[in-house]
CSV table of C-alpha atoms in Angstrom, one decimal:
chain,number,residue,atom,x,y,z
A,1,MET,CA,-5.9,18.2,-23.4
A,2,GLU,CA,-6.8,15.0,-21.7
A,3,ASN,CA,-4.6,12.1,-23.3
A,4,LEU,CA,-1.3,12.7,-25.1
A,5,SER,CA,-1.3,9.2,-26.3
A,6,GLU,CA,-4.7,10.1,-28.5
A,7,ALA,CA,-4.1,11.7,-31.9
A,8,ALA,CA,-4.4,15.7,-32.0
A,9,PRO,CA,-7.8,16.2,-33.3
A,10,ALA,CA,-8.3,17.9,-36.7
A,11,LEU,CA,-9.3,21.7,-36.9
A,12,LEU,CA,-10.9,24.0,-39.4
A,13,GLY,CA,-8.9,26.5,-41.2
A,14,SER,CA,-10.8,29.4,-39.5
A,15,THR,CA,-9.8,27.8,-36.2
A,16,TRP,CA,-6.2,28.0,-37.0
A,17,LEU,CA,-6.5,31.4,-38.3
A,18,LYS,CA,-8.3,32.7,-35.0
A,19,ALA,CA,-5.2,30.8,-33.0
A,20,THR,CA,-2.6,32.5,-35.3
A,21,GLU,CA,-4.3,36.1,-34.9
A,22,SER,CA,-4.4,35.3,-31.1
A,23,ARG,CA,-0.6,34.5,-31.2
A,24,ARG,CA,0.5,37.5,-32.8
A,25,SER,CA,-1.4,39.9,-30.9
A,26,THR,CA,-0.3,38.1,-27.6
A,27,THR,CA,3.3,37.5,-28.4
A,28,LEU,CA,5.6,37.2,-25.6
A,29,GLN,CA,9.2,38.3,-25.2
A,30,PRO,CA,11.6,35.0,-26.0
A,31,ALA,CA,13.3,33.3,-22.9
A,32,SER,CA,16.8,34.4,-22.6
A,33,SER,CA,19.5,32.2,-23.3
A,34,GLY,CA,21.2,33.9,-20.4
A,35,CYS,CA,24.0,35.1,-23.5
A,36,HIS,CA,23.4,38.3,-25.3
A,37,VAL,CA,25.4,37.1,-28.1
A,38,ILE,CA,23.5,33.6,-29.0
A,39,ASP,CA,20.0,35.7,-28.4
A,40,SER,CA,20.8,38.1,-30.8
A,41,LYS,CA,23.1,36.0,-33.5
A,42,VAL,CA,21.5,32.8,-33.0
A,43,LEU,CA,17.9,32.6,-31.7
A,44,ASP,CA,16.6,36.0,-32.7
A,45,GLY,CA,16.1,37.0,-29.4
A,46,GLY,CA,15.9,33.7,-27.6
A,47,PHE,CA,13.7,30.5,-27.1
A,48,ARG,CA,9.9,31.3,-28.5
A,49,TYR,CA,6.6,30.9,-26.7
A,50,GLY,CA,4.4,28.9,-28.6
A,51,GLU,CA,7.1,26.9,-30.2
A,52,ILE,CA,8.8,23.5,-29.2
A,53,THR,CA,12.9,24.3,-29.4
A,54,SER,CA,15.1,21.1,-29.3
A,55,ILE,CA,18.4,21.5,-27.6
A,56,THR,CA,21.1,18.8,-28.5
A,57,GLY,CA,24.5,18.2,-27.2
A,58,ALA,CA,26.6,15.5,-26.0
A,59,LYS,CA,27.9,15.6,-22.6
A,60,GLY,CA,30.1,18.7,-21.7
A,61,THR,CA,28.7,20.8,-24.4
A,62,GLY,CA,26.7,23.6,-22.3
A,63,LYS,CA,23.2,21.6,-23.2
A,64,THR,CA,21.9,22.0,-19.1
A,65,THR,CA,23.5,25.0,-18.5
A,66,LEU,CA,21.6,26.7,-21.6
A,67,THR,CA,18.3,25.3,-20.2
A,68,LEU,CA,18.7,26.2,-16.7
A,69,GLN,CA,19.3,29.9,-17.9
A,70,ALA,CA,16.0,29.6,-20.2
A,71,VAL,CA,14.2,28.3,-17.2
A,72,ALA,CA,15.5,31.3,-15.0
A,73,SER,CA,14.8,33.8,-17.7
A,74,HIS,CA,11.6,32.5,-18.0
A,75,LEU,CA,10.9,32.5,-13.9
A,76,LEU,CA,12.0,35.9,-13.7
A,77,LEU,CA,9.9,37.3,-16.3
A,78,ASP,CA,6.8,37.3,-14.4
A,79,ASP,CA,5.8,36.1,-10.7
A,80,TYR,CA,3.4,34.2,-12.3
A,81,CYS,CA,5.0,32.1,-14.7
A,82,GLU,CA,5.6,28.6,-14.0
A,83,VAL,CA,7.9,25.7,-15.2
A,84,ALA,CA,7.2,21.9,-15.5
A,85,PHE,CA,10.4,20.5,-15.5
A,86,VAL,CA,10.0,16.6,-16.7
A,87,ASP,CA,13.3,14.9,-15.5
A,88,THR,CA,14.2,11.3,-16.9
A,89,THR,CA,17.6,11.4,-15.7
A,90,GLY,CA,17.3,12.7,-12.0
A,91,SER,CA,20.1,15.0,-12.6
A,92,LEU,CA,18.5,18.1,-12.5
A,93,ASP,CA,20.8,20.2,-9.9
A,94,LEU,CA,18.6,22.9,-8.2
A,95,LEU,CA,21.5,24.3,-6.3
A,96,ARG,CA,22.9,24.7,-9.8
A,97,LEU,CA,19.4,26.5,-11.2
A,98,ARG,CA,19.5,28.4,-7.5
A,99,ASN,CA,23.1,29.6,-8.7
A,100,VAL,CA,21.6,30.7,-12.2
A,101,LEU,CA,18.9,32.8,-10.7
A,102,ALA,CA,20.9,34.5,-8.2
A,103,ALA,CA,23.6,35.4,-11.2
A,104,GLN,CA,20.1,36.8,-13.2
A,105,MET,CA,19.0,38.8,-10.2
A,106,ARG,CA,22.5,40.2,-9.6
A,107,LYS,CA,22.8,41.3,-13.3
A,108,ARG,CA,19.3,42.6,-13.5
A,109,HIS,CA,20.0,44.6,-10.3
A,110,ARG,CA,23.3,46.2,-11.9
A,111,GLU,CA,21.5,47.2,-15.0
A,112,ALA,CA,18.4,48.9,-13.0
A,113,ASP,CA,21.4,50.5,-11.1
A,114,LEU,CA,23.0,52.0,-14.1
A,115,LEU,CA,19.5,52.8,-15.6
A,116,GLN,CA,18.6,54.8,-12.3
A,117,SER,CA,21.9,56.6,-12.4
A,118,GLY,CA,21.8,57.6,-15.9
A,119,PHE,CA,24.5,54.9,-16.9
A,120,MET,CA,27.1,56.7,-14.5
A,121,TYR,CA,29.3,54.3,-12.6
A,122,ARG,CA,28.9,54.1,-9.0
A,123,LYS,CA,30.9,52.1,-6.6
A,124,LYS,CA,28.7,50.1,-4.3
A,125,ASP,CA,29.7,49.2,-0.8
A,126,VAL,CA,27.3,46.3,-0.6
A,127,SER,CA,29.1,43.2,-1.5
A,128,PHE,CA,27.6,40.5,-3.8
A,129,SER,CA,27.3,38.0,-0.6
A,130,ALA,CA,24.9,40.8,1.0
A,131,ILE,CA,22.9,40.9,-2.3
A,132,ASP,CA,22.2,37.5,-2.0
A,133,ASN,CA,20.9,37.5,1.3
A,134,VAL,CA,18.4,40.3,0.1
A,135,PHE,CA,17.3,38.0,-2.7
A,136,ASN,CA,17.4,34.7,-0.5
A,137,ASP,CA,13.3,35.1,-0.2
A,138,GLN,CA,12.9,36.0,-3.5
A,139,ILE,CA,14.6,33.0,-5.0
A,140,ASN,CA,12.7,30.6,-2.3
A,141,SER,CA,9.7,32.1,-3.8
A,142,VAL,CA,10.8,31.8,-7.7
A,143,LEU,CA,11.7,27.8,-7.3
A,144,ASP,CA,8.3,27.3,-5.7
A,145,ARG,CA,6.9,28.1,-9.1
A,146,ILE,CA,8.9,24.9,-10.6
A,147,LYS,CA,7.0,21.5,-10.8
A,148,LEU,CA,9.5,18.9,-11.1
A,149,MET,CA,8.1,16.0,-12.6
A,150,ARG,CA,10.5,12.6,-12.2
A,151,VAL,CA,9.6,9.7,-15.0
A,152,PHE,CA,11.0,6.6,-15.8
A,153,ASP,CA,9.3,5.6,-19.1
A,154,PHE,CA,7.5,6.8,-22.0
A,155,THR,CA,3.8,6.2,-20.4
A,156,GLY,CA,5.4,8.3,-17.1
A,157,LEU,CA,6.4,11.1,-19.6
A,158,VAL,CA,2.7,11.3,-21.6
A,159,GLU,CA,1.3,11.0,-18.2
A,160,ALA,CA,3.0,14.0,-16.7
A,161,VAL,CA,2.7,16.3,-19.6
A,162,SER,CA,-1.0,15.4,-20.0
A,163,GLU,CA,-1.4,16.3,-16.0
A,164,ILE,CA,0.4,19.5,-16.5
A,165,GLY,CA,-1.3,20.5,-19.5
A,166,ALA,CA,-4.9,19.6,-18.0
A,167,LYS,CA,-3.9,22.1,-15.1
A,168,TRP,CA,-2.8,24.8,-17.2
A,169,GLU,CA,-5.6,24.7,-20.0
A,170,ARG,CA,-8.4,24.9,-16.9
A,171,ALA,CA,-6.4,27.8,-15.5
A,172,SER,CA,-6.5,29.3,-19.1
A,173,ASN,CA,-10.2,29.0,-19.5
A,174,TYR,CA,-11.0,31.3,-16.4
A,175,PRO,CA,-11.7,34.8,-17.1
A,176,GLU,CA,-8.4,37.2,-15.5
A,177,ASN,CA,-9.0,37.8,-12.0
A,178,GLU,CA,-11.2,35.5,-11.3
A,179,THR,CA,-8.5,32.5,-10.9
A,180,GLY,CA,-6.6,32.2,-7.7
A,181,LYS,CA,-3.3,31.0,-7.1
A,182,GLU,CA,-4.5,27.3,-5.5
A,183,GLY,CA,-7.6,26.2,-3.9
A,184,ASP,CA,-11.2,25.8,-5.0
A,185,GLU,CA,-12.5,26.4,-8.8
A,186,ARG,CA,-13.7,29.8,-7.7
A,187,GLY,CA,-10.4,30.8,-7.5
A,188,HIS,CA,-9.6,31.4,-3.9
A,189,VAL,CA,-7.3,29.5,-1.1
A,190,ILE,CA,-9.7,28.1,1.4
A,191,ALA,CA,-8.0,28.2,5.3
A,192,SER,CA,-8.1,25.2,7.0
A,193,SER,CA,-10.2,26.5,9.6
A,194,GLU,CA,-13.1,27.6,7.0
A,195,LYS,CA,-15.7,25.6,6.7
A,196,VAL,CA,-17.1,25.0,2.7
A,197,PRO,CA,-20.6,25.7,2.4
A,198,GLU,CA,-22.8,22.6,2.0
A,199,GLU,CA,-24.5,23.8,-1.3
A,200,ASP,CA,-20.8,24.6,-2.6
A,201,GLU,CA,-19.5,21.2,-1.3
A,202,GLN,CA,-22.5,19.3,-3.0
A,203,LYS,CA,-21.5,21.1,-6.3
A,204,VAL,CA,-17.8,20.1,-6.1
A,205,GLN,CA,-19.1,16.6,-5.3
A,206,ASN,CA,-21.2,17.1,-8.8
A,207,ASN,CA,-18.3,18.3,-10.5
A,208,GLU,CA,-20.4,21.7,-11.2
A,209,LYS,CA,-18.4,25.0,-11.3
A,210,LEU,CA,-18.8,27.4,-8.6
A,211,PRO,CA,-20.0,30.8,-9.1
A,212,PRO,CA,-17.0,33.5,-9.1
A,213,SER,CA,-16.1,34.4,-5.5
A,214,GLU,CA,-15.9,38.7,-5.5
A,215,LYS,CA,-13.5,38.0,-2.2
A,216,THR,CA,-10.9,36.1,-1.3
A,217,PRO,CA,-10.9,34.6,2.1
A,218,SER,CA,-7.2,34.9,2.7
A,219,GLY,CA,-5.6,35.7,5.8
A,220,ASP,CA,-5.4,39.5,5.1
A,221,GLY,CA,-8.7,40.0,3.2
A,222,ASP,CA,-7.2,41.3,0.1
A,223,ASN,CA,-8.5,40.0,-3.2
A,224,VAL,CA,-6.3,37.3,-4.8
A,225,SER,CA,-6.1,37.3,-8.4
A,226,ARG,CA,-4.3,35.3,-10.8
A,227,LYS,CA,-3.6,36.9,-14.4
A,228,LYS,CA,-3.3,34.5,-17.3
A,229,SER,CA,0.5,33.8,-17.6
A,230,ALA,CA,3.5,32.2,-19.3
A,231,ASN,CA,4.6,28.7,-19.1
A,232,MET,CA,7.4,26.4,-20.0
A,233,ILE,CA,8.0,23.0,-20.4
A,234,VAL,CA,11.4,21.2,-20.2
A,235,ILE,CA,11.7,17.5,-20.9
A,236,ASP,CA,15.3,16.5,-19.9
A,237,THR,CA,16.2,14.2,-21.8
A,238,ILE,CA,13.7,12.6,-24.3
A,239,VAL,CA,15.8,9.9,-25.7
A,240,ASN,CA,16.1,8.2,-22.6
A,241,VAL,CA,12.6,6.9,-22.5
A,242,VAL,CA,11.9,6.8,-26.5
A,243,GLU,CA,14.8,4.9,-27.1
A,244,VAL,CA,13.5,2.1,-25.1
A,245,VAL,CA,10.3,1.8,-26.7
A,246,MET,CA,12.2,1.8,-30.1
A,247,SER,CA,14.5,-1.0,-29.0
A,248,GLN,CA,11.4,-3.1,-28.9
A,249,SER,CA,9.7,-2.0,-32.1
A,250,ARG,CA,11.2,0.8,-33.9
A,251,ILE,CA,8.0,1.4,-36.0
A,252,GLN,CA,5.8,1.4,-33.1
A,253,GLY,CA,8.4,3.9,-31.2
A,254,GLN,CA,8.2,6.1,-34.0
A,255,ALA,CA,4.5,6.3,-33.9
A,256,LEU,CA,4.2,6.8,-30.7
A,257,MET,CA,6.9,9.9,-30.7
A,258,THR,CA,4.9,11.3,-33.5
A,259,THR,CA,1.8,11.3,-31.9
A,260,PHE,CA,3.2,12.7,-28.7
A,261,LEU,CA,5.1,15.2,-30.3
A,262,ARG,CA,2.1,16.4,-32.6
A,263,SER,CA,0.0,16.3,-29.1
A,264,LEU,CA,2.8,18.4,-27.5
A,265,GLN,CA,2.8,20.8,-30.2
A,266,GLN,CA,-0.9,21.6,-30.2
A,267,LEU,CA,-0.6,22.2,-26.5
A,268,THR,CA,2.4,24.5,-26.7
A,269,SER,CA,0.9,26.4,-29.7
A,270,SER,CA,-2.6,27.0,-28.2
A,271,LEU,CA,-1.4,27.8,-24.7
A,272,GLN,CA,1.8,30.0,-25.9
A,273,ILE,CA,4.1,27.6,-23.9
A,274,CYS,CA,7.8,27.9,-24.3
A,275,SER,CA,8.4,23.8,-24.7
A,276,ILE,CA,12.2,23.0,-24.4
A,277,VAL,CA,13.4,19.3,-25.2
A,278,THR,CA,16.9,18.2,-24.4
A,279,ASN,CA,18.1,15.6,-27.0
A,280,ALA,CA,21.6,13.6,-27.0
A,281,ALA,CA,24.0,13.9,-29.9
A,282,ILE,CA,25.0,10.7,-31.8
A,283,GLY,CA,27.5,10.2,-34.9
A,284,GLY,CA,30.3,12.1,-33.5
A,285,SER,CA,33.3,9.8,-34.4
A,286,ASP,CA,36.1,11.0,-36.2
A,287,SER,CA,36.8,7.4,-37.7
A,288,ILE,CA,33.7,8.4,-40.2
A,289,SER,CA,35.1,8.4,-43.9
A,290,SER,CA,35.2,11.5,-45.8
A,291,HIS,CA,32.8,10.3,-48.3
A,292,ASN,CA,30.3,9.7,-45.4
A,293,LYS,CA,30.9,13.3,-44.2
A,294,ARG,CA,30.2,14.9,-47.6
A,295,ARG,CA,26.9,13.0,-47.8
A,296,ARG,CA,26.1,14.6,-44.5
A,297,ILE,CA,23.2,17.0,-45.7
A,298,GLY,CA,19.6,17.6,-44.7
A,299,VAL,CA,17.9,18.9,-41.7
A,300,ASN,CA,20.4,17.3,-39.2
A,301,ALA,CA,23.7,18.4,-41.0
A,302,SER,CA,25.8,20.8,-39.0
A,303,ILE,CA,27.4,23.5,-41.1
A,304,PHE,CA,30.9,22.8,-39.7
A,305,ALA,CA,32.5,20.1,-41.9
A,306,SER,CA,34.4,18.9,-38.7
A,307,ASN,CA,31.3,18.2,-36.7
A,308,LEU,CA,29.9,14.8,-37.2
A,309,SER,CA,27.5,14.9,-34.6
A,310,ARG,CA,23.5,15.1,-35.1
A,311,PRO,CA,20.4,14.8,-32.7
A,312,ALA,CA,19.6,11.3,-31.9
A,313,LEU,CA,15.9,9.8,-32.9
A,314,GLY,CA,16.7,10.6,-36.4
A,315,ARG,CA,15.2,13.1,-38.9
A,316,GLN,CA,11.9,12.3,-38.1
A,317,PHE,CA,12.2,13.7,-34.7
A,318,SER,CA,13.4,17.0,-35.9
A,319,LEU,CA,10.9,17.5,-38.4
A,320,LEU,CA,8.1,17.2,-35.8
A,321,ILE,CA,9.5,20.2,-34.0
A,322,ASP,CA,9.8,23.8,-34.5
A,323,SER,CA,13.5,24.1,-34.0
A,324,SER,CA,16.6,22.0,-33.6
A,325,VAL,CA,19.8,23.7,-31.9
A,326,LEU,CA,22.7,21.7,-32.0
A,327,LEU,CA,25.9,22.3,-29.2
A,328,SER,CA,29.7,21.1,-29.6
A,329,ASN,CA,33.0,21.7,-28.6
A,330,VAL,CA,35.7,23.4,-30.3
A,331,SER,CA,38.1,20.4,-30.5
A,332,GLY,CA,41.5,22.1,-29.4
A,333,PRO,CA,42.8,25.8,-30.2
A,334,GLY,CA,42.7,26.6,-33.7
A,335,SER,CA,40.3,27.6,-36.7
A,336,VAL,CA,36.7,27.0,-37.3
A,337,GLU,CA,35.4,26.9,-40.6
A,338,PRO,CA,31.6,27.1,-41.4
A,339,GLN,CA,31.2,24.2,-44.1
A,340,HIS,CA,29.1,26.5,-46.8
A,341,SER,CA,31.8,29.5,-46.5
A,342,LYS,CA,35.6,29.1,-48.0
A,343,HIS,CA,36.8,32.5,-46.5
A,344,ASP,CA,35.8,32.9,-43.1
A,345,HIS,CA,38.1,31.6,-40.5
A,346,PHE,CA,37.6,32.2,-36.6
A,347,GLU,CA,39.7,31.6,-34.0
A,348,PHE,CA,38.7,30.5,-30.5
A,349,PRO,CA,40.3,28.6,-27.5
A,350,SER,CA,39.7,25.0,-26.6
A,351,ASN,CA,37.3,25.1,-24.2
A,352,ALA,CA,35.1,27.0,-26.5
A,353,GLY,CA,31.5,25.8,-27.4
A,354,LEU,CA,29.6,26.1,-30.6
A,355,ILE,CA,25.6,26.5,-31.2
A,356,GLU,CA,24.1,26.5,-34.2
A,357,VAL,CA,20.5,26.4,-35.6
A,358,LEU,CA,20.1,23.0,-37.7
A,359,HIS,CA,16.2,23.4,-38.4
A,360,ASP,CA,13.8,26.3,-38.0
A,361,ARG,CA,10.3,25.8,-39.1
A,362,THR,CA,10.0,29.4,-40.1
A,363,GLY,CA,13.3,29.4,-41.8
A,364,SER,CA,14.7,32.7,-40.1
A,365,ARG,CA,17.4,31.3,-38.1
A,366,GLU,CA,18.5,28.1,-39.8
A,367,GLY,CA,22.3,28.1,-40.2
A,368,LYS,CA,23.1,31.0,-37.8
A,369,TRP,CA,25.9,30.1,-35.5
A,370,ALA,CA,28.0,31.6,-32.5
A,371,ALA,CA,30.8,30.6,-30.0
A,372,PHE,CA,30.3,31.0,-26.5
A,373,GLU,CA,32.3,29.6,-23.2
A,374,ILE,CA,30.9,28.6,-19.6
A,375,ILE,CA,32.4,30.6,-16.8
A,376,ALA,CA,32.0,29.1,-13.4
A,377,GLY,CA,29.6,26.4,-14.3
A,378,SER,CA,26.7,28.4,-14.9
A,379,GLU,CA,27.5,31.7,-16.9
A,380,VAL,CA,27.3,31.6,-20.7
A,381,LYS,CA,29.8,34.4,-22.2
A,382,GLY,CA,29.7,34.9,-25.9
A,383,LEU,CA,32.8,34.9,-28.0
A,384,ARG,CA,31.4,35.7,-31.6
């Protein structure tokens, strides 16, 4: 993928068929939202690989928390999983992400201990702080697999995704166990004291591929292999850079957004990337008339009559992605009633949040919803 600003090339039906069969044979477990209720009742397991998911919500609805939980789940899935975090707001809190990683590690530690003990409760003398000390080196190693890319405009967004897409595409073209973590194209890391053979150096200058190396000249002499792994792209928040282009020319802005999202879809599908795009919510004012409330139907309509918010960037944005998730808050303690149900009433506290699937390309998750609350700023607890 060389340039995301260009239109995605047309592909033959047989090519798409092979890609579909390949995806089904290598389907990955979805990235968890950090909440079993949300995963099981709303997302059918979590955020899917090979798809673009939009998380929409106003400030304070849990959008960032849910995204960080998905990032942590992805990084802990495998030692080779990487995340490209494209930040348009400069608000990524790595300390907060570290806390989320530590919490998920503690949870997995407890689950593994229960499984080992035959699900028998055993009192532990070690404290959480002691466990965190053990996890410190692991967490730092996990954080090294995050590539943070700060962008300020739409051009920067395109270049950032193009760069990471080209890197991952090159890595995917190498057979398993022939690509190292970093270094030359033979797949090994060259020590600073090691001299590159002249014939190899000449090939590098001529952009020729080097022959695969059986041995890795690492410090311990062991082979360093890198298997093909799952990757994740997070764009936070896309509306900040797209709205600037649309304010100058809405038609041109929509055209650029369409081209970008179609190219991102091709990259996501071909490399089985879990792409998460956060978006702002608009139209949440209670001053909207009841007539307009009744007219709010379609791909961006909430299933709750009291929820007037919808994703920014319009209907076209929602149709260019695979699934759209909307987050909102319960406006004070009381009952919550889905718009299409006359008999279901649910009571939640005033600090509860709601998550619902507005749009799902497969149709299997559309209309599903759940309630949750955020504890200690990072933990997501399901309420329904």
